[in-house]
JSON list of C-alpha atoms in Angstrom, two decimals:
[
{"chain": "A", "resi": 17, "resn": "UNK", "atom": "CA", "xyz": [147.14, 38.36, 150.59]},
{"chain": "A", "resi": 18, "resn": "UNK", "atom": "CA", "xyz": [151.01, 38.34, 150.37]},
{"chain": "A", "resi": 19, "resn": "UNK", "atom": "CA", "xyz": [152.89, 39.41, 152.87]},
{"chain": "A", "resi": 20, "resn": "UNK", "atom": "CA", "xyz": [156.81, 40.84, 152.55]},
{"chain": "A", "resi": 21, "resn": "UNK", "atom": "CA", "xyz": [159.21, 37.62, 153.48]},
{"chain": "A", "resi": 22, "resn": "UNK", "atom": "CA", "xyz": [162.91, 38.56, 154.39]},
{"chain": "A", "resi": 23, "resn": "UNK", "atom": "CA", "xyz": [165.25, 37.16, 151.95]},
{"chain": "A", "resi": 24, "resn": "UNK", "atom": "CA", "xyz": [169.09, 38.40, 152.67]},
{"chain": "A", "resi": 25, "resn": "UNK", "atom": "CA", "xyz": [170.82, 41.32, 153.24]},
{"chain": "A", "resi": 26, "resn": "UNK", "atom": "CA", "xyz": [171.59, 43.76, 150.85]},
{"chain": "A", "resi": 27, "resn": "UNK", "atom": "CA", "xyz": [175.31, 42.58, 151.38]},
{"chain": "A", "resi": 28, "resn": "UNK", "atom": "CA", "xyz": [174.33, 39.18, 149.99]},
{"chain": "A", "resi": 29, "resn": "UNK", "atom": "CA", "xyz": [173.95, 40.69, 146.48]},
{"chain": "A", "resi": 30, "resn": "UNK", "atom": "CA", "xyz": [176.16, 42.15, 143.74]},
{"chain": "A", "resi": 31, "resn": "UNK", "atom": "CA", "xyz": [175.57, 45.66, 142.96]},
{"chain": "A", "resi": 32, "resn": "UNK", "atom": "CA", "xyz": [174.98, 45.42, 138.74]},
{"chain": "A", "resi": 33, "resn": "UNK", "atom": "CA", "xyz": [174.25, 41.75, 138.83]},
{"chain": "A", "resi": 34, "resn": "UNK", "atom": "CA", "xyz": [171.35, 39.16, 139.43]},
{"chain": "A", "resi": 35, "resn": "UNK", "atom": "CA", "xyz": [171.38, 36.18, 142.37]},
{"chain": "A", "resi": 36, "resn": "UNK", "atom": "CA", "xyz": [168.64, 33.52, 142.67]},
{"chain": "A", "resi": 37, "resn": "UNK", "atom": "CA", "xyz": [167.18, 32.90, 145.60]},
{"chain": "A", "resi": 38, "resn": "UNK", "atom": "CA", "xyz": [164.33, 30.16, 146.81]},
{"chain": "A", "resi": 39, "resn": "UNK", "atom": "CA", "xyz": [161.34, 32.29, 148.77]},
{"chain": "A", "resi": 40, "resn": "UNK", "atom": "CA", "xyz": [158.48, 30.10, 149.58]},
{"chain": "A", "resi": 41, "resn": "UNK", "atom": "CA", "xyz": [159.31, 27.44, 147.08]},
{"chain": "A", "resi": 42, "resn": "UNK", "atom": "CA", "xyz": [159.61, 29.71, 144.71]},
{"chain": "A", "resi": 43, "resn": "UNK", "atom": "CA", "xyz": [162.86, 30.63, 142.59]},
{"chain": "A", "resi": 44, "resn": "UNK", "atom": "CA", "xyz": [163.40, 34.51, 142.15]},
{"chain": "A", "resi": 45, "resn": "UNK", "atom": "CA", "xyz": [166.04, 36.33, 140.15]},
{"chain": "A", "resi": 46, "resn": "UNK", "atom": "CA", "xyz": [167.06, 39.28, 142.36]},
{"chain": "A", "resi": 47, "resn": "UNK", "atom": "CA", "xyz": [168.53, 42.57, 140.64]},
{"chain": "A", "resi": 48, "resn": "UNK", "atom": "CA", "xyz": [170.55, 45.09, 143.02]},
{"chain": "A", "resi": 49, "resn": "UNK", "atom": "CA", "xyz": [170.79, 48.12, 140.22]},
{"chain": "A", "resi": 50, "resn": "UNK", "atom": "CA", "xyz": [172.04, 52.05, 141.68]},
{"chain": "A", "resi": 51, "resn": "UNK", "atom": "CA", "xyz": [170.82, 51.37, 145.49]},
{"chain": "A", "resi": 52, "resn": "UNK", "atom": "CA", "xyz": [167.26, 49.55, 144.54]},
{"chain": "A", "resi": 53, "resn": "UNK", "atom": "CA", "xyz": [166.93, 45.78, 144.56]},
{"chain": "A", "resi": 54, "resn": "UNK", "atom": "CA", "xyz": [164.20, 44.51, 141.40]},
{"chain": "A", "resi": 55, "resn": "UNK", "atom": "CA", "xyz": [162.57, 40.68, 141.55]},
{"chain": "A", "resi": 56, "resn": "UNK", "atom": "CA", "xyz": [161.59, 38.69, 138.54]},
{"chain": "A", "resi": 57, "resn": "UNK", "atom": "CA", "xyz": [160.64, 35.06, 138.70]},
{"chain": "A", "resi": 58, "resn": "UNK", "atom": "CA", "xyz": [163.76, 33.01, 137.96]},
{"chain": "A", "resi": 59, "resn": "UNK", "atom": "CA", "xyz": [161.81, 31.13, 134.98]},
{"chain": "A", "resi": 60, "resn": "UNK", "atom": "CA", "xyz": [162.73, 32.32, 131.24]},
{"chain": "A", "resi": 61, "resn": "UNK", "atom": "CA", "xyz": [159.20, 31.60, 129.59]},
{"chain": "A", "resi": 62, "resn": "UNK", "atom": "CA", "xyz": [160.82, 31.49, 125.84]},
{"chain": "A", "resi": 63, "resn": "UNK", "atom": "CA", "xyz": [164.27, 29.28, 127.10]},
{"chain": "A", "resi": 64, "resn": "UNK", "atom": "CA", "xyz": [162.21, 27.28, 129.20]},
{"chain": "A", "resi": 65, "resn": "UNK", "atom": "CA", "xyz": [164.95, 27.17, 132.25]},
{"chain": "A", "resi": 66, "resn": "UNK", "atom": "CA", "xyz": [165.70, 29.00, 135.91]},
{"chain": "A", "resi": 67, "resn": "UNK", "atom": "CA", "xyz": [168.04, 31.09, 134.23]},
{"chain": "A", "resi": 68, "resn": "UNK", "atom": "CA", "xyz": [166.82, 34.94, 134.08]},
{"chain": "A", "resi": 69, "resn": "UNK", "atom": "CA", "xyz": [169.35, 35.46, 137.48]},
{"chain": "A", "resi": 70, "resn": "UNK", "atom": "CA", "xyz": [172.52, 34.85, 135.36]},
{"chain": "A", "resi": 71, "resn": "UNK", "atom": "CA", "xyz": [171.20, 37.41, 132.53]},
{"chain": "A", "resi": 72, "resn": "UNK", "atom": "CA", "xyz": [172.76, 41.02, 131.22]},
{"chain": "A", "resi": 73, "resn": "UNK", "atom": "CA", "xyz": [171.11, 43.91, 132.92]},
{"chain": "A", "resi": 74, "resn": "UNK", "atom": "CA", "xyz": [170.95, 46.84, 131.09]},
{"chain": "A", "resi": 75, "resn": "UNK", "atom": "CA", "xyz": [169.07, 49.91, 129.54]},
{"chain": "A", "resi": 76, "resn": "UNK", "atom": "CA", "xyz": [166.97, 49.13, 126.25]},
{"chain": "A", "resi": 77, "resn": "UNK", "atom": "CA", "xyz": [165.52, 52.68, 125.04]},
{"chain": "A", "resi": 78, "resn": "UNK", "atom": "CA", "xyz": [164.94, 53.80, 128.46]},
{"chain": "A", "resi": 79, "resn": "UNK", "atom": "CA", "xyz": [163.82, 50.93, 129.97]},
{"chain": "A", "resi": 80, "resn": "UNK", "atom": "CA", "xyz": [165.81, 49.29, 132.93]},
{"chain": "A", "resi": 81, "resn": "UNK", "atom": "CA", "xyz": [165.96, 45.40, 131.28]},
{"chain": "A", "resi": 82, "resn": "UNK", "atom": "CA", "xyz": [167.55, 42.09, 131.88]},
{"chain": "A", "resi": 83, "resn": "UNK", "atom": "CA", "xyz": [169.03, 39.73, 128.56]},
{"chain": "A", "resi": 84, "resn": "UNK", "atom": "CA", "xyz": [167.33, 36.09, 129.32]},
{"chain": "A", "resi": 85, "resn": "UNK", "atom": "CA", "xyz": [170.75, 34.34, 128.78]},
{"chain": "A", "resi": 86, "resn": "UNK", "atom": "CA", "xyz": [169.43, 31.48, 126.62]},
{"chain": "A", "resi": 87, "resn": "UNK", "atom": "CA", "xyz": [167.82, 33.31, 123.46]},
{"chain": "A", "resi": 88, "resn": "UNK", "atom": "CA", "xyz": [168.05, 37.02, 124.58]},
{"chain": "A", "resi": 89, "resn": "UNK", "atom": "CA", "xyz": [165.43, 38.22, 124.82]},
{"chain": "A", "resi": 90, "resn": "UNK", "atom": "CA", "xyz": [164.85, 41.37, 126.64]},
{"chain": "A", "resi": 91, "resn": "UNK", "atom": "CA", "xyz": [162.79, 41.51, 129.83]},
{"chain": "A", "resi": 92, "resn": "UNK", "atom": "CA", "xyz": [161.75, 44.55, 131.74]},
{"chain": "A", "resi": 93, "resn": "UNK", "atom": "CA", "xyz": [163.16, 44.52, 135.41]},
{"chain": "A", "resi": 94, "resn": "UNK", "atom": "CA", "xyz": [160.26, 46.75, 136.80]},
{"chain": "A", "resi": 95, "resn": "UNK", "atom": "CA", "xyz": [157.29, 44.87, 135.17]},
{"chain": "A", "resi": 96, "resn": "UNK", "atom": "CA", "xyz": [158.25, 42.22, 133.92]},
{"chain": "A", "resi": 97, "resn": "UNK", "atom": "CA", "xyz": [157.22, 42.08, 130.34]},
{"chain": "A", "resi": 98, "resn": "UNK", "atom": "CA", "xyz": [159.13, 41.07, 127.00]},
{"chain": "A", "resi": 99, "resn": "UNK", "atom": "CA", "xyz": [159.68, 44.11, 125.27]},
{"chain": "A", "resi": 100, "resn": "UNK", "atom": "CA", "xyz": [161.04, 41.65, 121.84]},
{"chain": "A", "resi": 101, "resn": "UNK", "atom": "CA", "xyz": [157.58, 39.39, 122.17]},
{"chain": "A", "resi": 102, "resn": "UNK", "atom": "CA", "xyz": [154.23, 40.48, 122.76]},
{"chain": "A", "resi": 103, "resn": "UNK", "atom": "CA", "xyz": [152.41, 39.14, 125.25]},
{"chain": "A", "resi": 104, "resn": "UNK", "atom": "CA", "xyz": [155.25, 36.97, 126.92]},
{"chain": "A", "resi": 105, "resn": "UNK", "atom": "CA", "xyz": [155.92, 38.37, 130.69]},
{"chain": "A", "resi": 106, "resn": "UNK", "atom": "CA", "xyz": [157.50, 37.34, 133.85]},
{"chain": "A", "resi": 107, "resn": "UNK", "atom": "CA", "xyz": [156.03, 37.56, 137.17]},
{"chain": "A", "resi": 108, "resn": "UNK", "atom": "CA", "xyz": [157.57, 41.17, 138.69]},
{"chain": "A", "resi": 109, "resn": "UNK", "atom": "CA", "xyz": [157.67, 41.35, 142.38]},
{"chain": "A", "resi": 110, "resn": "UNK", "atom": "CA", "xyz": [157.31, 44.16, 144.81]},
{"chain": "A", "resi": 111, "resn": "UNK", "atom": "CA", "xyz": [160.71, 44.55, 146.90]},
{"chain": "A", "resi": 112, "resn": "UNK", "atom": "CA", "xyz": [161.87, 46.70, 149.64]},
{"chain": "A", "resi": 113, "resn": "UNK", "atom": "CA", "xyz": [165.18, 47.46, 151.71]},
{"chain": "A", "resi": 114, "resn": "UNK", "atom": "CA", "xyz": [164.83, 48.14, 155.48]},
{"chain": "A", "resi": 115, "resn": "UNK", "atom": "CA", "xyz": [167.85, 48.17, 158.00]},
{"chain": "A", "resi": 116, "resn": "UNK", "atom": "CA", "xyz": [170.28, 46.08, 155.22]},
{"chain": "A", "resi": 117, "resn": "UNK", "atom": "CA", "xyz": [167.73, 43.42, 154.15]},
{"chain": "A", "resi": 118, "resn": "UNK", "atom": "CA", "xyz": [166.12, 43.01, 151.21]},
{"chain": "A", "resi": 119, "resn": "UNK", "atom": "CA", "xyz": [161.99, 42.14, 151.42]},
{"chain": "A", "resi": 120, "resn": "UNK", "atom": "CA", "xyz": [160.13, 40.07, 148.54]},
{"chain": "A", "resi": 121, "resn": "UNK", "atom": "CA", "xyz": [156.68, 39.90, 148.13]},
{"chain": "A", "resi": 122, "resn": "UNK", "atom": "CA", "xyz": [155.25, 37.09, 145.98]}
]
């Protein structure tokens, strides 16, 4: 079972914009969009790269998204999954803010 690791504060990100960070070995993109903070693994599955931090977030027929910056294709930032190619996905993770610092759990 997972527990929640501390990663940074919320200060440490850019509001609109996506930062890597290493968390147990592990390379997560890190999302801070209107006041929530969203976690994808770093790894595009299609470009084959760490890459998905330095992606275009934005809003794809409702759905919150990031742009994987090599072949652009569109990610969802809450679950994870390629909404241009079926079954392709990214691990999601569960985040949380408490006192200024932003919480991963892998």
């Amino acid at each position: 079972m997972s527990d929640f690791v501390q990663v940074c504060s919320i200060d440490d990100l850019v509001k609109n914009s996506g930062v890597a960070a290493l968390i147990n070995g592990t390379q997560v993109a890190l999302f801070y969009i209107n006041d929530a903070v969203y976690a994808l693994n770093n790894y595009d599955p299609i470009g084959k790269a760490n890459v998905m931090s330095r992606g275009m977030i934005g809003d794809l027929k409702g759905e919150l998204m990031v742009a994987a910056p090599l072949k652009k294709q569109h990610y969802s930032l809450k679950t994870g999954v390629c909404l241009d190619v079926e079954g392709v996905s990214i691990p999601s993770y569960e985040t949380k803010i408490e006192n200024n610092q932003v919480f991963v759990k892998l």
